[in-house]
Coordinates of C-alpha atoms in Angstrom, one line a residue:
Chain D
M3 CA 130.0 102.8 121.5
M4 CA 132.8 105.3 121.1
E5 CA 134.9 103.3 123.5
D6 CA 134.3 100.2 121.5
Q7 CA 135.4 101.9 118.3
E8 CA 138.5 103.3 120.1
E9 CA 139.4 99.9 121.4
K10 CA 138.9 98.4 117.9
G11 CA 141.1 101.1 116.4
N12 CA 143.9 100.5 119.0
A13 CA 143.7 96.8 118.4
E14 CA 144.0 97.4 114.6
N15 CA 147.0 99.7 115.2
G16 CA 148.7 97.1 117.4
I17 CA 148.2 94.4 114.7
G18 CA 149.5 96.8 112.1
R19 CA 152.6 97.5 114.1
Q20 CA 153.2 93.8 114.7
K21 CA 152.9 93.2 111.0
Q22 CA 155.4 96.0 110.3
V23 CA 157.9 94.5 112.8
K24 CA 157.5 91.1 111.2
D25 CA 158.0 92.5 107.7
E26 CA 161.1 94.4 108.9
Y27 CA 162.7 91.2 110.3
L28 CA 161.8 89.3 107.2
L29 CA 163.3 92.0 105.0
Q30 CA 166.5 92.1 107.1
F31 CA 166.7 88.3 106.9
L32 CA 166.3 88.3 103.1
D33 CA 168.8 91.2 102.7
S34 CA 171.4 89.4 104.9
L35 CA 170.8 86.2 102.9
D36 CA 171.2 88.0 99.6
G37 CA 174.4 89.6 100.9
Y38 CA 175.7 86.3 102.1
L39 CA 175.1 84.7 98.7
T40 CA 176.7 87.6 97.0
L41 CA 179.8 87.4 99.2
L42 CA 180.1 83.7 98.6
D43 CA 180.1 84.3 94.9
S44 CA 182.6 87.1 95.3
L45 CA 184.9 84.9 97.5
S46 CA 184.9 82.1 95.0
S47 CA 185.8 84.4 92.1
T48 CA 188.5 86.2 94.1
L49 CA 190.0 82.9 95.2
S50 CA 190.0 81.5 91.7
Q51 CA 191.6 84.7 90.4
G52 CA 194.3 84.4 93.2
W53 CA 195.1 80.8 92.3
L54 CA 195.4 81.7 88.6
E55 CA 197.6 84.6 89.4
L56 CA 199.8 82.4 91.5
A57 CA 200.0 79.9 88.7
S58 CA 200.9 82.8 86.3
A59 CA 203.6 83.9 88.7
R60 CA 205.0 80.4 88.8
H61 CA 204.9 80.3 85.0
A62 CA 206.9 83.6 84.8
M63 CA 209.4 83.0 87.6
G64 CA 209.8 79.3 87.4
A65 CA 208.8 76.4 89.6
S66 CA 212.1 76.6 91.6
R67 CA 211.3 80.1 92.8
I68 CA 207.7 79.5 93.7
N69 CA 207.0 76.3 95.5
G70 CA 205.9 75.2 98.9
A71 CA 209.4 74.1 99.9
L72 CA 210.4 77.8 100.3
L73 CA 207.9 78.7 102.9
D74 CA 209.3 79.7 106.2
L75 CA 209.2 77.2 109.0
K76 CA 211.0 79.4 111.5
V77 CA 208.9 80.3 114.6
H78 CA 207.3 83.7 114.2
A79 CA 204.2 85.4 115.2
A80 CA 201.1 85.2 113.0
A81 CA 200.9 88.1 110.5
T82 CA 197.2 88.5 111.1
S83 CA 194.8 87.3 113.7
L84 CA 191.0 87.0 114.1
K85 CA 189.3 88.5 117.2
V86 CA 185.9 87.2 118.2
S87 CA 183.9 89.4 120.4
E88 CA 180.3 89.4 121.6
Q89 CA 178.1 92.1 120.1
D90 CA 174.8 93.0 121.9
V91 CA 171.7 92.9 119.7
D92 CA 168.7 94.7 120.9
S93 CA 170.0 94.4 124.5
M94 CA 168.4 90.9 124.6
E95 CA 170.9 88.6 123.1
S96 CA 174.5 88.7 121.9
Q97 CA 176.0 87.4 118.7
P98 CA 179.6 86.8 117.8
C99 CA 181.4 89.5 115.9
F100 CA 184.6 88.7 113.9
T101 CA 187.3 91.3 113.5
L102 CA 190.4 91.0 111.4
C103 CA 193.5 92.3 113.2
K104 CA 196.0 92.8 110.5
W105 CA 199.7 92.8 111.3
A106 CA 198.9 92.2 115.0
S107 CA 202.2 90.4 115.6
S108 CA 204.9 91.9 117.8
D109 CA 207.0 92.3 114.7
N110 CA 205.1 95.4 114.1
G111 CA 204.1 96.5 117.6
E112 CA 204.2 100.2 116.8
R113 CA 200.8 100.3 115.3
S114 CA 198.3 102.6 117.0
S115 CA 194.9 101.6 118.2
G116 CA 192.0 101.8 116.0
E117 CA 193.6 99.9 113.1
E118 CA 191.4 96.9 113.4
K119 CA 189.0 96.7 110.6
S120 CA 185.7 95.7 111.8
L121 CA 183.8 94.1 109.0
S122 CA 180.3 94.2 110.6
P123 CA 177.5 93.4 108.3
Q124 CA 175.3 96.1 106.8
L125 CA 172.1 95.9 104.8
R126 CA 173.1 95.3 101.3
H127 CA 171.6 96.8 98.2
R128 CA 170.6 94.4 95.6
N129 CA 173.5 94.6 93.1
N130 CA 174.5 92.3 90.3
S131 CA 176.8 89.7 91.7
Q132 CA 179.9 88.7 89.9
L133 CA 179.6 85.9 87.5
S134 CA 181.3 82.9 88.9
G135 CA 180.4 79.4 89.9
I136 CA 182.0 77.7 92.9
I137 CA 185.4 76.8 91.7
S138 CA 187.3 74.3 93.8
S139 CA 191.0 74.7 93.8
P140 CA 193.0 71.5 93.5
V141 CA 195.6 72.8 95.9
S142 CA 195.1 73.3 99.6
F143 CA 195.5 77.0 100.3
S144 CA 196.2 76.7 104.0
H145 CA 200.0 76.7 103.2
F146 CA 200.0 79.8 101.1
F147 CA 197.2 81.8 102.8
N148 CA 199.3 83.0 105.7
F149 CA 202.0 84.3 103.5
F150 CA 199.7 86.5 101.3
L151 CA 198.2 88.7 104.0
S152 CA 198.5 92.4 103.9
C153 CA 196.9 95.6 105.1
E154 CA 194.5 97.9 103.5
E155 CA 195.7 101.4 102.8
E156 CA 194.4 103.1 105.8
K157 CA 196.0 106.5 106.4
V158 CA 196.4 106.3 110.1
S159 CA 199.8 107.2 111.5
T160 CA 201.6 105.0 113.9
R161 CA 203.2 106.2 117.1
T162 CA 206.5 106.7 115.2
G163 CA 204.8 108.9 112.6
T164 CA 205.3 106.4 109.7
P165 CA 202.2 106.3 107.6
L166 CA 200.5 103.0 107.9
I167 CA 200.3 102.8 104.1
L168 CA 204.1 102.5 103.9
V169 CA 204.2 100.1 106.9
D170 CA 201.6 98.0 105.0
Q171 CA 203.7 98.0 101.8
Q172 CA 206.8 96.9 103.8
Q173 CA 204.9 94.1 105.5
R174 CA 203.5 93.1 102.2
Q175 CA 206.9 92.8 100.7
K176 CA 208.2 91.1 103.8
S177 CA 205.6 88.3 103.5
L178 CA 206.5 87.8 99.9
S179 CA 210.3 87.8 100.5
V180 CA 210.2 84.0 101.1
F181 CA 210.1 83.8 97.3
G182 CA 212.8 86.3 96.9
V183 CA 213.1 90.1 97.0
L184 CA 212.6 90.7 93.2
V185 CA 209.3 89.0 92.5
S186 CA 207.0 89.3 89.6
P187 CA 204.1 91.8 89.7
K188 CA 201.9 88.7 89.1
L189 CA 202.9 87.3 92.5
R190 CA 202.0 90.7 94.1
S191 CA 198.6 90.6 92.4
A192 CA 198.1 87.1 93.8
Q193 CA 198.9 88.4 97.2
L194 CA 196.3 91.1 96.9
S195 CA 193.7 88.7 95.7
F196 CA 194.2 86.4 98.7
E197 CA 194.1 89.4 101.0
R198 CA 190.7 90.4 99.6
A199 CA 189.6 86.8 100.0
L200 CA 190.5 86.8 103.6
E201 CA 188.5 90.0 104.2
T202 CA 185.6 88.6 102.4
L203 CA 185.7 85.5 104.6
V204 CA 185.4 87.6 107.7
E205 CA 182.6 89.5 106.2
I206 CA 180.8 86.2 105.4
A207 CA 181.3 85.0 108.9
N208 CA 179.7 88.2 110.3
L209 CA 176.9 88.2 107.8
H210 CA 176.3 84.5 108.6
T211 CA 175.7 85.2 112.3
T212 CA 173.4 88.2 111.5
M213 CA 171.5 86.0 109.1
L214 CA 171.0 83.3 111.7
S215 CA 170.0 85.9 114.2
M216 CA 167.4 87.4 111.8
F217 CA 166.1 83.9 111.0
E218 CA 165.5 83.3 114.7
Q219 CA 163.6 86.6 115.0
V220 CA 161.4 85.7 112.0
H221 CA 160.8 82.3 113.4
K222 CA 159.8 83.7 116.8
E223 CA 157.4 86.2 115.2
L224 CA 155.8 83.4 113.2
E225 CA 155.4 81.3 116.3
N226 CA 153.9 84.3 118.1
T227 CA 151.4 84.8 115.2
N228 CA 150.4 81.2 115.1
G229 CA 150.2 80.9 118.9
Chain Q
M24 CA 234.0 72.5 56.6
T25 CA 235.1 70.2 59.3
F26 CA 232.1 70.7 61.6
N27 CA 230.5 67.4 60.6
I28 CA 233.5 65.4 61.8
H29 CA 232.7 66.0 65.4
G30 CA 229.4 67.8 65.4
G31 CA 227.5 66.3 62.5
Y32 CA 226.0 63.4 64.2
L33 CA 224.7 65.4 67.2
E34 CA 223.4 68.2 64.9
A35 CA 221.4 65.5 63.1
I36 CA 220.2 64.2 66.5
V37 CA 219.1 67.6 67.7
R38 CA 217.3 68.4 64.5
G39 CA 215.4 65.1 64.9
Y40 CA 214.5 66.0 68.4
R41 CA 213.3 69.4 67.2
A42 CA 210.8 67.6 64.9
G43 CA 209.2 66.1 67.9
L44 CA 208.2 69.4 69.4
L45 CA 204.4 69.8 69.9
T46 CA 202.6 71.5 67.0
A47 CA 199.7 73.9 66.9
A48 CA 197.3 71.0 66.4
D49 CA 198.7 69.3 69.5
Y50 CA 198.2 72.5 71.5
N51 CA 194.6 72.9 70.2
N52 CA 193.8 69.4 71.4
L53 CA 195.4 70.0 74.7
C54 CA 193.6 73.3 75.3
Q55 CA 190.3 71.5 74.9
C56 CA 190.9 68.9 77.6
E57 CA 188.6 68.9 80.5
T58 CA 190.8 67.0 83.0
L59 CA 194.4 66.3 83.6
D60 CA 193.8 62.7 82.5
D61 CA 192.6 64.0 79.2
I62 CA 195.9 65.8 78.9
K63 CA 197.8 62.6 79.7
M64 CA 195.8 60.8 77.1
H65 CA 196.7 63.4 74.4
L66 CA 200.3 63.4 75.4
S67 CA 200.5 59.7 75.2
A68 CA 200.4 60.1 71.4
T69 CA 203.5 62.4 71.5
E70 CA 207.1 61.7 72.6
Y71 CA 206.0 62.4 76.2
G72 CA 203.9 59.2 76.1
P73 CA 206.4 56.8 77.6
Y74 CA 207.1 59.2 80.5
L75 CA 203.5 59.6 81.5
Q76 CA 202.0 56.3 80.8
N77 CA 202.7 54.7 84.2
E78 CA 201.5 57.7 86.2
P79 CA 198.4 56.8 88.2
S80 CA 195.4 59.0 88.5
P81 CA 194.6 61.5 89.9
L82 CA 197.4 63.4 88.2
H83 CA 198.8 66.6 89.4
T84 CA 200.2 69.5 87.3
T85 CA 203.6 69.1 89.0
T86 CA 203.7 65.4 88.0
I87 CA 203.1 66.3 84.3
V88 CA 205.9 69.0 84.5
E89 CA 208.3 66.6 86.2
K90 CA 207.9 63.8 83.7
C91 CA 208.2 66.1 80.7
T92 CA 211.3 67.6 82.2
L93 CA 212.7 64.0 82.6
K94 CA 212.4 63.6 78.9
L95 CA 214.4 66.8 78.3
V96 CA 217.1 65.6 80.8
D97 CA 217.4 62.2 79.0
E98 CA 217.9 63.9 75.6
Y99 CA 220.4 66.3 77.0
K100 CA 222.4 63.5 78.7
H101 CA 222.4 61.5 75.5
M102 CA 223.8 64.5 73.6
L103 CA 226.3 65.3 76.3
C104 CA 227.8 61.8 76.5
Q105 CA 228.3 61.8 72.7
A106 CA 229.8 65.3 72.5
T107 CA 233.5 66.2 72.3
E108 CA 235.2 69.4 73.0
P109 CA 234.2 72.2 72.6
L110 CA 230.6 71.1 72.1
S111 CA 230.6 69.3 75.5
T112 CA 231.6 72.5 77.2
F113 CA 229.0 74.4 75.3
L114 CA 226.3 71.9 76.4
E115 CA 227.4 72.2 80.0
Y116 CA 227.1 76.0 79.8
I117 CA 223.5 75.6 79.0
T118 CA 222.8 74.0 82.4
Y119 CA 224.6 76.6 84.6
G120 CA 221.5 78.7 84.8
H121 CA 219.7 75.8 86.4
M122 CA 222.7 75.2 88.7
I123 CA 222.4 78.7 90.0
D124 CA 218.7 78.3 90.6
N125 CA 219.3 75.1 92.5
V126 CA 222.0 76.7 94.7
V127 CA 219.7 79.6 95.6
L128 CA 216.8 77.2 96.2
I129 CA 218.9 75.2 98.7
V130 CA 220.3 78.2 100.4
T131 CA 216.9 80.0 100.7
G132 CA 215.2 76.8 101.9
T133 CA 217.8 76.2 104.5
L134 CA 217.5 79.8 105.7
H135 CA 213.8 79.0 106.2
E136 CA 214.6 75.8 108.2
R137 CA 213.4 73.4 105.5
D138 CA 214.6 69.9 105.2
V139 CA 217.4 69.4 102.7
Q140 CA 215.9 66.3 101.2
E141 CA 212.6 68.1 100.5
L142 CA 214.6 70.9 98.8
L143 CA 216.6 68.5 96.7
E144 CA 213.4 67.0 95.3
K145 CA 212.5 70.5 94.1
C146 CA 215.8 71.1 92.3
H147 CA 215.9 71.1 88.5
P148 CA 217.7 67.8 87.4
L149 CA 219.8 69.7 84.8
G150 CA 221.4 71.8 87.6
M151 CA 222.4 69.0 90.0
F152 CA 226.0 68.5 91.1
D153 CA 227.6 66.1 93.6
S154 CA 228.0 68.3 96.6
I155 CA 224.8 70.2 96.3
A156 CA 223.4 68.9 99.6
T157 CA 226.4 70.4 101.5
L158 CA 225.1 73.9 100.7
A159 CA 222.8 73.6 103.7
V160 CA 225.7 74.0 106.2
A161 CA 227.0 77.3 104.9
Q162 CA 226.1 80.4 106.9
N163 CA 227.5 83.1 104.6
M164 CA 228.7 83.4 101.0
R165 CA 232.3 82.9 101.9
E166 CA 231.5 79.5 103.4
L167 CA 229.3 78.7 100.5
Y168 CA 232.2 79.3 98.2
R169 CA 234.8 77.6 100.4
L170 CA 232.9 74.5 101.3
V171 CA 231.0 73.7 98.2
L172 CA 231.1 75.9 95.2
V173 CA 234.9 76.2 94.7
D174 CA 234.8 72.8 93.0
T175 CA 231.9 73.5 90.8
P176 CA 231.6 75.3 87.4
L177 CA 230.1 78.3 89.3
A178 CA 233.3 79.0 91.2
P179 CA 234.5 81.7 88.8
Y180 CA 231.2 83.6 89.1
F181 CA 231.6 84.0 92.8
S182 CA 234.4 86.5 92.8
E183 CA 232.0 89.5 92.8
C184 CA 229.8 88.3 95.6
I185 CA 232.0 86.8 98.3
T186 CA 231.3 88.5 101.6
S187 CA 231.1 87.4 105.2
E188 CA 227.7 88.8 105.7
D189 CA 225.1 86.4 106.9
L190 CA 222.8 85.2 104.2
D191 CA 219.4 86.9 104.2
D192 CA 216.7 87.4 101.6
M193 CA 218.2 90.5 100.1
N194 CA 221.8 89.1 100.0
I195 CA 220.5 85.9 98.4
E196 CA 218.6 87.8 95.7
I197 CA 221.7 89.9 94.9
M198 CA 223.8 86.7 94.9
R199 CA 221.4 85.1 92.5
N200 CA 221.4 87.9 90.0
T201 CA 225.1 88.6 90.3
L202 CA 225.9 84.9 89.6
Y203 CA 223.5 84.9 86.6
K204 CA 225.1 88.0 85.3
A205 CA 228.6 86.6 85.5
Y206 CA 227.4 83.3 83.9
L207 CA 225.8 85.1 80.9
E208 CA 228.9 87.2 80.4
D209 CA 231.1 84.1 80.6
F210 CA 228.9 82.2 78.2
Y211 CA 228.9 85.1 75.8
K212 CA 232.7 85.3 75.8
F213 CA 233.0 81.6 75.3
C214 CA 230.7 81.7 72.2
Q215 CA 232.7 84.7 70.8
K216 CA 235.9 82.6 71.1
L217 CA 234.2 79.8 69.2
G218 CA 233.6 82.2 66.3
G219 CA 231.8 81.6 63.1
A220 CA 228.1 81.0 62.9
T221 CA 228.0 79.9 66.6
A222 CA 229.3 83.3 67.7
E223 CA 226.9 85.2 65.4
I224 CA 223.8 83.3 66.4
M225 CA 224.6 82.9 70.1
S226 CA 225.5 86.6 70.5
D227 CA 222.0 87.5 69.3
L228 CA 220.3 85.0 71.6
L229 CA 222.4 85.8 74.7
A230 CA 222.0 89.5 74.1
F231 CA 218.3 89.1 74.0
E232 CA 218.5 87.1 77.2
A233 CA 220.6 89.8 78.9
D234 CA 218.1 92.5 77.8
R235 CA 215.1 90.6 79.0
R236 CA 216.8 90.1 82.3
A237 CA 217.4 93.8 82.6
V238 CA 213.8 94.6 82.0
N239 CA 212.6 91.9 84.5
I240 CA 215.0 93.1 87.2
T241 CA 213.8 96.7 86.6
I242 CA 210.1 95.8 86.8
N243 CA 210.5 93.4 89.7
S244 CA 212.5 95.9 91.8
I245 CA 210.0 98.8 91.4
G246 CA 208.8 99.7 94.9
T247 CA 211.4 97.5 96.7
E248 CA 214.4 98.4 98.8
L249 CA 216.9 97.7 96.0
T250 CA 218.7 101.0 95.3
R251 CA 219.3 102.4 91.8
D252 CA 223.0 101.6 92.0
D253 CA 222.4 98.1 93.1
R254 CA 219.9 97.6 90.3
R255 CA 222.4 98.9 87.8
K256 CA 225.0 96.5 89.0
L257 CA 222.8 93.5 88.3
Y258 CA 222.5 94.3 84.6
S259 CA 224.8 92.4 82.2
N260 CA 227.6 94.2 80.5
F261 CA 226.5 93.3 77.0
G262 CA 223.3 93.4 74.9
L263 CA 221.5 95.9 72.9
L264 CA 220.6 98.0 76.0
Y265 CA 224.1 98.2 77.2
P266 CA 225.2 100.8 78.3
Y267 CA 222.8 103.7 77.6
G268 CA 219.6 101.7 78.0
H269 CA 220.8 100.3 81.3
E270 CA 221.4 103.9 82.6
E271 CA 217.8 104.8 81.8
L272 CA 216.3 101.6 83.1
A273 CA 218.2 102.0 86.4
V274 CA 216.1 105.1 87.2
C275 CA 212.7 103.9 86.1
E276 CA 210.0 104.0 88.8
D277 CA 207.1 102.5 87.0
I278 CA 206.2 100.3 84.0
D279 CA 205.4 103.3 81.7
Q280 CA 208.9 104.7 82.2
V281 CA 210.3 101.2 81.3
R282 CA 208.2 101.2 78.2
G283 CA 209.5 104.7 77.3
V284 CA 213.1 103.4 77.5
M285 CA 212.4 100.2 75.6
E286 CA 210.5 101.8 72.7
K287 CA 213.6 103.6 71.7
Y288 CA 215.0 100.2 70.6
P289 CA 213.3 98.9 67.4
P290 CA 213.5 95.2 68.2
Y291 CA 211.6 95.9 71.4
Q292 CA 209.1 98.3 70.0
S293 CA 207.0 95.4 68.7
I294 CA 207.1 93.7 72.1
F295 CA 205.8 96.8 74.0
S296 CA 203.3 97.7 71.3
K297 CA 201.3 94.6 72.3
L298 CA 200.8 96.0 75.8
S299 CA 198.4 98.7 76.9
Y300 CA 199.7 101.6 79.1
G301 CA 200.4 100.7 82.7
E302 CA 200.0 97.0 82.1
S303 CA 202.7 94.4 82.5
Q304 CA 200.8 91.2 82.7
M305 CA 201.3 90.2 79.1
L306 CA 205.0 91.3 79.0
D307 CA 206.3 87.9 79.8
K308 CA 204.3 86.3 77.0
A309 CA 205.5 88.9 74.5
F310 CA 209.1 88.3 75.4
Y311 CA 208.6 84.5 75.2
E312 CA 207.1 84.9 71.7
E313 CA 210.0 87.0 70.5
E314 CA 212.5 84.5 72.0
V315 CA 210.8 81.6 70.3
K316 CA 211.0 83.4 67.0
R317 CA 214.7 83.9 67.4
L318 CA 215.3 80.3 68.6
C319 CA 213.4 78.9 65.6
L320 CA 215.6 81.1 63.3
A321 CA 218.7 79.4 64.7
F322 CA 217.7 76.2 62.9
E323 CA 217.8 77.9 59.5
Q324 CA 221.6 77.7 59.5
Q325 CA 223.8 74.6 59.7
F326 CA 227.1 73.8 61.2
H327 CA 226.9 75.7 64.5
Y328 CA 226.2 75.0 68.1
G329 CA 223.3 77.4 68.4
V330 CA 220.9 74.7 67.5
F331 CA 221.6 72.9 70.7
F332 CA 220.9 76.0 72.8
A333 CA 217.8 76.7 70.8
Y334 CA 216.5 73.2 71.2
M335 CA 216.9 73.2 74.9
R336 CA 215.2 76.5 75.2
L337 CA 212.3 75.5 73.0
R338 CA 211.7 72.4 75.0
E339 CA 211.7 74.4 78.2
Q340 CA 209.1 76.7 76.6
E341 CA 207.1 73.7 75.6
I342 CA 207.2 72.5 79.2
R343 CA 206.1 75.9 80.4
N344 CA 203.2 75.7 77.9
L345 CA 202.2 72.3 79.3
M346 CA 202.4 73.6 82.8
W347 CA 200.1 76.5 82.0
I348 CA 197.6 74.4 80.1
S349 CA 197.5 71.9 83.0
E350 CA 197.0 74.6 85.6
C351 CA 194.1 76.2 83.6
V352 CA 192.5 72.8 83.2
A353 CA 192.9 71.8 86.8
Q354 CA 191.5 75.2 88.0
N355 CA 188.7 75.1 85.5
Q356 CA 189.9 78.3 83.8
K357 CA 190.1 77.2 80.2
S358 CA 189.1 80.6 79.0
R359 CA 192.5 81.9 80.2
V360 CA 194.6 79.2 78.6
H361 CA 195.8 81.3 75.7
D362 CA 197.1 84.0 78.1
S363 CA 200.4 82.3 78.3
V364 CA 200.7 79.6 75.7
V365 CA 203.4 80.4 73.1
F366 CA 203.1 78.3 69.9
I367 CA 206.4 77.1 68.6
F368 CA 205.3 76.1 65.1

């Protein structure tokens, strides 16, 4: 009798733990979905802000100073690259992890290690998202995107001792110099907006893989329950 | 008394052109458009109608700006071909700024290995000259001058920037600003020589232009490699800010210091009072509004050449307005349309 009760108790505990694990996966999935939608919203508003600032810079400086014909076609290394690595999840499966390598070209080979900004996803708190609809830009941004990349202000010294914050500012100015050295502050703001948009894109990519992984976990748990 | 003998017809023409500038009602209609085709439809009822009517959909903002600019070019050419000296020289002076912009565009684009034909398409039509495509072969400023610019109206402005240094982004920027400085000073002296109401009105307008340039150079050079001395050399040697304002602007390190300098000059106090501290986004609009006010005042007097300069600048402002409205409509940002539109009437 006692043994029966003990077995029953163990079984109930086991079911309770399973339910807890299922709820945890479900919560993680919902959180990642919420974060994904929030980031999409944020991306569209950042991009629309960037495009408007670019138009504003064009309005201030003139169309002859800001146009696609000035972009540099000389062969040069990419200002920023994207690294895709495999990240182990629960030692069972791996999912791709995207890392933005800013100023990874040989033009700035003095940067120390550890500068890569890993934008791995985190559980997001439910915050109010920025108000914005999906705004499509009439102009393809592939041309301009590569020229508006810059670094965050991380205070890590390079091997030469020059603070990265100054190196970042120099690289930022260098990328804008295709439009001239004395450019309007509006163009610099547009550059920062596109930089933020690029970081958000990488965050979205990482969150997307997490979301898919969580969805598979939830799906598996549901199948186990039904089976 | 004898102005009307040679200039009367053209003054009447330019005053007629002025009457065709867009009104506040036109801008209100344009600001409510949902698409670029709506803008085209509203503009078809204005003097821009014949220039846009044959453009197929979908329209682009650059197309609207190009066609509106064509109208300005046609009007300018009509006035120029009817003008006699010294009005014809005065009208040519108005286009030298565009010529400088085109030279810099070709040189910069060539430095970036762009196709010359592509660059020529982006040049402003008012600044074109015969040998402009030959600019692409020059490696330094000495060659630029020797091969091409010696036979253009810009030749006298090159004396201060002829070097054998290879062209790079910084040299090109200094060349641009040095040329423009020399052009403004030359235009100013020419107007002084003309005397009378032309000298009086144009002195005010060109001094404002010189001052605005000084402020823009200062703000745009904050945080760049341009030294204080180099910055000082780019300011024009006339204007309300010359010379003491320039000395103070040369050492400014942020927008608030620029504000501190400019607020000492009453005509610019009202401009900077519209801005909040640390903000420079609305400065361009504030300067444009002040410029439009002064340009409109030029039409209050008769028998001077300032009306031609004022008309060209007002049309350029109108085209900027149309460009901004088109961009806001195309990007679905109509709430921001009044950020940069400057009403003329």
